[in-house]
Amino acid sequence: MPSPTIVIAQRDPGIILGLTKDLHTHFPRVAVAQNAKELRELLQRHEARVAVIDLELVDVEEVRKLSTLFGDLMIICTHRSPDEQMWLSALNAGAVEFCHPQDVRSILHASRMAPSHSTIQQDDMAMAA
């Protein structure tokens, strides 16, 4: 069984550096993708089970494809200024969490969650509010 790997796909080099440093204390291997194609390749090569994906680098449709292709992949989407619609779209695409890219605590918490690829409906959002 391969060592647990987390793959980071982020646009901002400063965030990449910080996340890599912080997550390396929790994951034996941290890989960094520069684009959607490289993200997919790294996920396959490392048999990664967690991906932290910046929605400014990879779009929601690609998140949906990755969720389908890698059924047990924990996808954590990030964005520097997310809104409710973006959050809803990411969760419906298969993400288990949506947070700020520097929120390591939320990223770690989500990486330990059981896979949940159910869709979030508008009614569910209203009940949560």
Short mmCIF file of C-alpha atoms in Angstrom, two decimals:
data_model
loop_
_atom_site.label_atom_id
_atom_site.label_comp_id
_atom_site.label_asym_id
_atom_site.label_seq_id
_atom_site.Cartn_x
_atom_site.Cartn_y
_atom_site.Cartn_z
CA MET A 1 0.00 0.00 0.00
CA PRO A 2 1.47 3.38 -0.98
CA SER A 3 2.16 6.07 1.57
CA PRO A 4 -0.70 8.53 1.97
CA THR A 5 -0.22 11.41 -0.41
CA ILE A 6 -2.00 14.73 -0.58
CA VAL A 7 -1.98 16.64 -3.85
CA ILE A 8 -2.22 20.42 -3.82
CA ALA A 9 -3.35 22.39 -6.87
CA GLN A 10 -3.06 26.07 -5.99
CA ARG A 11 -2.46 29.18 -8.04
CA ASP A 12 -0.56 31.27 -5.45
CA PRO A 13 3.08 30.22 -4.88
CA GLY A 14 3.04 31.61 -1.31
CA ILE A 15 0.02 29.51 -0.43
CA ILE A 16 1.62 26.46 -2.04
CA LEU A 17 4.71 26.92 0.14
CA GLY A 18 2.69 27.38 3.34
CA LEU A 19 0.33 24.47 2.67
CA THR A 20 3.17 22.17 1.68
CA LYS A 21 5.01 22.94 4.90
CA ASP A 22 1.92 22.62 7.13
CA LEU A 23 0.51 19.50 5.47
CA HIS A 24 3.84 17.70 5.30
CA THR A 25 3.67 17.28 9.07
CA HIS A 26 0.45 15.26 8.60
CA PHE A 27 1.07 13.48 5.27
CA PRO A 28 4.25 11.59 4.36
CA ARG A 29 4.10 12.91 0.79
CA VAL A 30 2.82 16.20 -0.55
CA ALA A 31 2.69 16.70 -4.32
CA VAL A 32 2.00 19.99 -6.09
CA ALA A 33 0.15 20.34 -9.41
CA GLN A 34 0.41 23.44 -11.58
CA ASN A 35 -2.76 22.77 -13.63
CA ALA A 36 -5.69 20.38 -14.05
CA LYS A 37 -3.82 17.97 -16.32
CA GLU A 38 -0.91 17.66 -13.89
CA LEU A 39 -3.36 17.28 -10.99
CA ARG A 40 -4.96 14.27 -12.66
CA GLU A 41 -1.56 12.75 -13.43
CA LEU A 42 -0.31 13.18 -9.85
CA LEU A 43 -3.51 11.72 -8.40
CA GLN A 44 -3.06 8.62 -10.55
CA ARG A 45 0.69 8.29 -10.04
CA HIS A 46 0.59 8.64 -6.25
CA GLU A 47 -2.80 6.97 -5.72
CA ALA A 48 -3.59 10.02 -3.61
CA ARG A 49 -6.70 10.04 -1.47
CA VAL A 50 -6.80 13.79 -0.73
CA ALA A 51 -6.66 16.76 -3.10
CA VAL A 52 -6.71 20.44 -2.15
CA ILE A 53 -7.90 22.28 -5.24
CA ASP A 54 -7.94 26.03 -5.85
CA LEU A 55 -11.03 26.90 -7.90
CA GLU A 56 -9.07 29.74 -9.50
CA LEU A 57 -6.78 27.10 -11.05
CA VAL A 58 -9.18 24.19 -11.65
CA ASP A 59 -12.83 24.72 -12.52
CA VAL A 60 -15.84 23.06 -10.89
CA GLU A 61 -16.49 20.85 -13.92
CA GLU A 62 -13.00 19.35 -13.54
CA VAL A 63 -13.74 18.78 -9.83
CA ARG A 64 -16.85 16.85 -10.92
CA LYS A 65 -14.80 14.74 -13.34
CA LEU A 66 -12.16 14.00 -10.70
CA SER A 67 -14.83 13.04 -8.20
CA THR A 68 -16.28 10.57 -10.68
CA LEU A 69 -12.93 9.20 -11.84
CA PHE A 70 -11.47 8.86 -8.33
CA GLY A 71 -14.49 7.77 -6.31
CA ASP A 72 -12.73 7.63 -2.93
CA LEU A 73 -10.81 10.89 -3.38
CA MET A 74 -11.38 13.53 -0.69
CA ILE A 75 -11.61 16.78 -2.62
CA ILE A 76 -11.21 19.98 -0.64
CA CYS A 77 -11.85 23.08 -2.72
CA THR A 78 -10.39 26.45 -1.84
CA HIS A 79 -10.81 30.00 -3.02
CA ARG A 80 -9.52 33.29 -1.64
CA SER A 81 -13.00 34.83 -1.58
CA PRO A 82 -15.72 32.19 -2.01
CA ASP A 83 -19.42 32.92 -2.17
CA GLU A 84 -22.43 30.70 -1.43
CA GLN A 85 -23.01 29.74 -5.06
CA MET A 86 -19.37 28.70 -5.48
CA TRP A 87 -19.58 26.68 -2.24
CA LEU A 88 -22.78 24.98 -3.38
CA SER A 89 -21.36 24.19 -6.82
CA ALA A 90 -18.17 22.70 -5.36
CA LEU A 91 -20.03 20.47 -2.92
CA ASN A 92 -22.44 19.34 -5.63
CA ALA A 93 -19.44 18.52 -7.82
CA GLY A 94 -18.09 16.13 -5.17
CA ALA A 95 -15.99 18.25 -2.82
CA VAL A 96 -16.22 17.34 0.87
CA GLU A 97 -15.24 20.85 2.02
CA PHE A 98 -14.82 24.37 0.71
CA CYS A 99 -12.60 26.75 2.64
CA HIS A 100 -10.02 29.49 2.44
CA PRO A 101 -6.70 28.16 1.07
CA GLN A 102 -4.82 29.01 4.25
CA ASP A 103 -7.33 27.35 6.59
CA VAL A 104 -5.16 24.33 7.36
CA ARG A 105 -7.36 23.27 10.27
CA SER A 106 -10.41 22.90 8.00
CA ILE A 107 -8.33 21.16 5.34
CA LEU A 108 -7.04 18.62 7.86
CA HIS A 109 -10.49 18.08 9.33
CA ALA A 110 -11.97 17.46 5.87
CA SER A 111 -9.14 15.10 4.94
CA ARG A 112 -10.27 12.82 7.77
CA MET A 113 -13.95 12.81 6.80
CA ALA A 114 -15.67 9.77 5.33
CA PRO A 115 -16.31 10.10 1.60
CA SER A 116 -19.56 11.90 0.99
CA HIS A 117 -20.48 12.71 -2.56
CA SER A 118 -24.13 13.48 -2.00
CA THR A 119 -25.41 16.68 -3.50
CA ILE A 120 -26.41 19.69 -1.45
CA GLN A 121 -29.79 21.11 -2.38
CA GLN A 122 -30.98 24.68 -1.93
CA ASP A 123 -33.41 23.43 0.78
CA ASP A 124 -30.47 21.97 2.72
CA MET A 125 -28.73 25.34 2.61
CA ALA A 126 -31.84 27.07 3.94
CA MET A 127 -32.08 24.61 6.84
CA ALA A 128 -28.39 25.14 7.68
CA ALA A 129 -28.84 28.92 7.81
#
